[in-house]
């Protein structure tokens, strides 16, 4: 999908690391009504630009300092590095990748097989950017691969596909700059991504690969558009759009940041244009309600809820008064969520773009109102609604009547009210709304308190009280309304009831969600399948039988500069004939936005080659929904909301069988660059501790290499001067910082299995973590140790022997116990997506196994099966060396036998004459005699027992052994 240039990009277009803050800037395009609470922006999703590491919680090793793998490479050229070939990964990995490809090992059969349960595990498919894979990509991909391999081994039919979200602005920009067709660039990038992914040994079914730019794929994207059109869910409207004169194109809300284009930083203005819109608002309630049944991170659900922004309130009519204070026919209908405060409404505010404004504004005020409207049109919604911003506004010159108090109140025009939300007009209650309070204070408008806090506290002057409470000053018997003494809730109910009775208002539900602007003035997107009759301008859908409507070839991709899309240059394509009437027509030249192709791709993977249907019914029924969907948190709102919307439409028309597309969504954390240490210095060049630097006011900073740093308690300090505390920071990876790690380098240095293992071992899957090259060496050493334990050390000339060292003997009880403990832990941790602790369990197993004289086949085979989802190449190699002709991929995953998991020994305290003299370790069912024998043989206890006459023994199985000596026969003082 083509999301590259946007700040909110589906999929690793811009990997989470490079665009961590987009979520909230994008929100700016929705109306931000006045009382938008901070909770609307969940802090857990605000990625920090960097993480300050004062506590060493990232387990940074200080063994060497490196900023990049290439530096490591340079170092290694100079010294023979033992760690490098801890095992022959460079032979094993390509060998097994070839094997999987030739044997179509991970192919999911085309026919539905209902005899087995299914597991559909999906990655958010990437935008194939020119930069190739980033280490952030394999984080999620390894996790899904472990799950896919694990479930296959547990007997599930697994669907684990990969494809490309391939329309996108970067290819188009590149085409403009160089004349290279975007298709060429995109295909080149796809090839690179594919081979990089293959080199990591992911078990994708490559036969199901799809790409959103292929006509066989976008035929169905266009088909979905036609279904939306048929149902009135796609329509055209003249809407103000973000027009960027420098780029010559309209931008999506999320592509505009602080009034400038996200790409290039060019000014953006609002301009009305004919656009295609999708009526996502028709699904607002269902999108909200169905969130409850999803196993998604609570934070994402919360963000979706806030994005949809359902609020319940009332619309109330205020009658406009003429200059003599008489009622006119004109009404201003306001939307409020606090009808209980209506007696405190001291003025009305209409948005500068309020449609009736010109008819109510007085002659004297017209000029200043128009001037104000002009200034407001150049501001973004976010700028207008920011709470901290000083409020601005102009008096309209007219008044309206508060229907409850009967008082005349002024009507103001102010840009803190948005035309696009509610009715575009509000009743302002300065005593109980912060923005109204600021505004009223600035313009000297009276303030009337109508709600007292429940706890009896007094109003704080100079501040609005926005909470609920008990109503005061709110009675007018002339209009038949008295809400004094009621709670806010009861009062709100009564006001609505009253308004409905007197015909002045009604209950109303509002949403912040807006319809989806579904057109872009760009070339590299799906053509919208609509034609316009030349004579009448009527729009007609392209016939389904004519799909796909393919994108015409173009040599000149530059935007026209007038807002006319580049496709208008394909003159012979644009000119067409309406097949039913034979009349001349022209084609729609807008294309679909980058989100379109990614809205439904998960369905196509179920049946990628079907030319008759979007997806076969039986296949969809079997595979739906996606069981686990892994990707970046930056897609918490738009991609996930848009695809849920399309899915619900497809559900309504019977194309899909489930209400929701993704049962479980998991966001992987971001990977930050290596930790960088900085020391502070005073102006004389002496080091000073970071905690005292602030007192100095002026100080210098110096980067410190890792060798000069040690950890002291929670802090990092200079090795030579431990009283000098340092700043330790991990920054997001970026080209400009030069801290980007290329997965290709890691693979050639340590192998794909080490990279996979490391990415999983870095920390909890969902957390952000810092990259650390010594960490890869650690997991690489673990794989080397595993290899040597099972296969043996390399021969003196460096080659590795064939076969393995394992024996056919029966395993001992201790070995079985160690193994089954490991099986239980690894299984539990994969199921809980705690991959890092699963690896720790395997490391513990290998440490234990090194203490054994022999490695029995039964034990080692089970261990290799456990290892295989994580390090599949090594596992396949050992498996085959153990004599198995087939791939390990479909072998049964070991099951822990509870019998071996029970703790079998207990520590038994031994008392002699009532005093505890030591402990012995005994089998759980151990007899009194055996316990006594063990105690007599114990080094510490034997001196109390051996040769001593015994009066009696008291033995409580599993609890205690008490030996009472015959004191008369013991020489005094010998034992006490
Ligand atoms: C009077 C009032 C009194 C309000 C009070 C709030 C507190 P949500 O919950 O986000 O829907 N409002 C309505 N339309 C608006 C617009 N177009 N632009 C800016 N603000 C608008 O917010 C609804 C509240 O936001 C409404 O309730 C209205 O102010 C304001 F003590 O009405 B209230």
PDB file of C-alpha atoms and ligand atoms in Angstrom, residues 31-37 40 309-312 334-341 351 385 416-429 431-436 451 465-467 510 512, ligand 1:
ATOM      1  CA  UNK A  31     -12.913  17.942  15.123  1.00  0.00           C
ATOM      2  CA  UNK A  32     -11.634  18.488  18.588  1.00  0.00           C
ATOM      3  CA  UNK A  33     -14.636  19.613  20.500  1.00  0.00           C
ATOM      4  CA  UNK A  34     -14.051  21.803  23.410  1.00  0.00           C
ATOM      5  CA  UNK A  35     -13.947  19.335  26.153  1.00  0.00           C
ATOM      6  CA  UNK A  36     -11.547  16.917  24.533  1.00  0.00           C
ATOM      7  CA  UNK A  37      -9.920  15.311  27.488  1.00  0.00           C
ATOM      8  CA  UNK A  40      -8.249  11.060  24.088  1.00  0.00           C
ATOM      9  CA  UNK A 309     -15.934   9.759  19.667  1.00  0.00           C
ATOM     10  CA  UNK A 310     -19.539   8.970  20.437  1.00  0.00           C
ATOM     11  CA  UNK A 311     -21.179  11.545  22.664  1.00  0.00           C
ATOM     12  CA  UNK A 312     -24.715  11.820  23.920  1.00  0.00           C
ATOM     13  CA  UNK A 334     -26.780  24.246  19.261  1.00  0.00           C
ATOM     14  CA  UNK A 335     -25.358  20.877  20.304  1.00  0.00           C
ATOM     15  CA  UNK A 336     -24.528  20.340  23.960  1.00  0.00           C
ATOM     16  CA  UNK A 337     -23.520  17.415  26.109  1.00  0.00           C
ATOM     17  CA  UNK A 338     -24.461  19.393  29.220  1.00  0.00           C
ATOM     18  CA  UNK A 339     -28.129  20.384  28.928  1.00  0.00           C
ATOM     19  CA  UNK A 340     -28.116  20.653  32.737  1.00  0.00           C
ATOM     20  CA  UNK A 341     -26.115  23.896  32.415  1.00  0.00           C
ATOM     21  CA  UNK A 351     -18.183  28.678  13.931  1.00  0.00           C
ATOM     22  CA  UNK A 385      -9.230  24.003  19.325  1.00  0.00           C
ATOM     23  CA  UNK A 416     -12.746  27.469  18.860  1.00  0.00           C
ATOM     24  CA  UNK A 417     -16.054  26.146  17.599  1.00  0.00           C
ATOM     25  CA  UNK A 418     -15.738  23.984  14.502  1.00  0.00           C
ATOM     26  CA  UNK A 419     -18.227  24.005  11.672  1.00  0.00           C
ATOM     27  CA  UNK A 420     -17.774  20.301  11.107  1.00  0.00           C
ATOM     28  CA  UNK A 421     -18.887  19.063  14.516  1.00  0.00           C
ATOM     29  CA  UNK A 422     -22.345  18.940  16.021  1.00  0.00           C
ATOM     30  CA  UNK A 423     -24.341  21.812  14.526  1.00  0.00           C
ATOM     31  CA  UNK A 424     -21.403  24.211  14.278  1.00  0.00           C
ATOM     32  CA  UNK A 425     -22.941  26.304  17.058  1.00  0.00           C
ATOM     33  CA  UNK A 426     -22.757  26.095  20.848  1.00  0.00           C
ATOM     34  CA  UNK A 427     -24.369  27.583  23.904  1.00  0.00           C
ATOM     35  CA  UNK A 428     -21.443  28.931  25.905  1.00  0.00           C
ATOM     36  CA  UNK A 429     -21.511  28.307  29.634  1.00  0.00           C
ATOM     37  CA  UNK A 431     -18.985  29.009  34.588  1.00  0.00           C
ATOM     38  CA  UNK A 432     -18.677  25.366  33.612  1.00  0.00           C
ATOM     39  CA  UNK A 433     -16.573  25.084  30.489  1.00  0.00           C
ATOM     40  CA  UNK A 434     -12.897  26.058  30.436  1.00  0.00           C
ATOM     41  CA  UNK A 435     -12.836  27.481  26.908  1.00  0.00           C
ATOM     42  CA  UNK A 436     -16.007  29.455  27.405  1.00  0.00           C
ATOM     43  CA  UNK A 451     -23.787  23.712  39.136  1.00  0.00           C
ATOM     44  CA  UNK A 465     -16.096  24.081  37.311  1.00  0.00           C
ATOM     45  CA  UNK A 466     -16.671  21.464  34.644  1.00  0.00           C
ATOM     46  CA  UNK A 467     -17.715  18.572  36.872  1.00  0.00           C
ATOM     47  CA  UNK A 510     -22.929  12.781  17.888  1.00  0.00           C
ATOM     48  CA  UNK A 512     -16.340  12.794  16.005  1.00  0.00           C
TER      49      UNK A 512
HETATM   50  C1  LIG B   1     -22.543  23.529  26.760  1.00  0.00           C
HETATM   51  C2  LIG B   1     -21.548  23.014  27.712  1.00  0.00           C
HETATM   52  C3  LIG B   1     -21.450  23.278  29.041  1.00  0.00           C
HETATM   53  C4  LIG B   1     -20.691  22.141  27.104  1.00  0.00           C
HETATM   54  C5  LIG B   1     -20.444  22.658  29.772  1.00  0.00           C
HETATM   55  C6  LIG B   1     -19.661  21.506  27.769  1.00  0.00           C
HETATM   56  C7  LIG B   1     -19.543  21.802  29.124  1.00  0.00           C
HETATM   57  P1  LIG B   1     -18.162  16.190  22.974  1.00  0.00           P
HETATM   58  O1  LIG B   1     -18.264  15.461  24.270  1.00  0.00           O
HETATM   59  O2  LIG B   1     -16.788  16.151  22.443  1.00  0.00           O
HETATM   60  O3  LIG B   1     -19.199  15.804  22.016  1.00  0.00           O
HETATM   61  N1  LIG B   1     -19.280  21.700  21.313  1.00  0.00           N
HETATM   62  C8  LIG B   1     -20.360  21.309  20.638  1.00  0.00           C
HETATM   63  N2  LIG B   1     -20.184  21.489  19.315  1.00  0.00           N
HETATM   64  C9  LIG B   1     -18.948  21.993  19.173  1.00  0.00           C
HETATM   65  C10 LIG B   1     -18.196  22.406  18.050  1.00  0.00           C
HETATM   66  N3  LIG B   1     -18.693  22.335  16.811  1.00  0.00           N
HETATM   67  N4  LIG B   1     -16.967  22.889  18.240  1.00  0.00           N
HETATM   68  C11 LIG B   1     -16.462  22.993  19.489  1.00  0.00           C
HETATM   69  N5  LIG B   1     -17.140  22.639  20.583  1.00  0.00           N
HETATM   70  C12 LIG B   1     -18.380  22.142  20.431  1.00  0.00           C
HETATM   71  O4  LIG B   1     -18.369  17.773  23.317  1.00  0.00           O
HETATM   72  C13 LIG B   1     -19.592  18.386  23.263  1.00  0.00           C
HETATM   73  C14 LIG B   1     -19.440  19.747  23.903  1.00  0.00           C
HETATM   74  O5  LIG B   1     -18.496  20.498  23.152  1.00  0.00           O
HETATM   75  C15 LIG B   1     -20.745  20.494  23.879  1.00  0.00           C
HETATM   76  O6  LIG B   1     -21.307  20.639  25.176  1.00  0.00           O
HETATM   77  C16 LIG B   1     -20.345  21.901  23.495  1.00  0.00           C
HETATM   78  O7  LIG B   1     -20.130  22.557  24.717  1.00  0.00           O
HETATM   79  C17 LIG B   1     -19.048  21.717  22.754  1.00  0.00           C
HETATM   80  F1  LIG B   1     -20.351  22.909  31.059  1.00  0.00           F
HETATM   81  O8  LIG B   1     -22.358  22.720  25.575  1.00  0.00           O
HETATM   82  B1  LIG B   1     -21.075  21.981  25.636  1.00  0.00           B
END
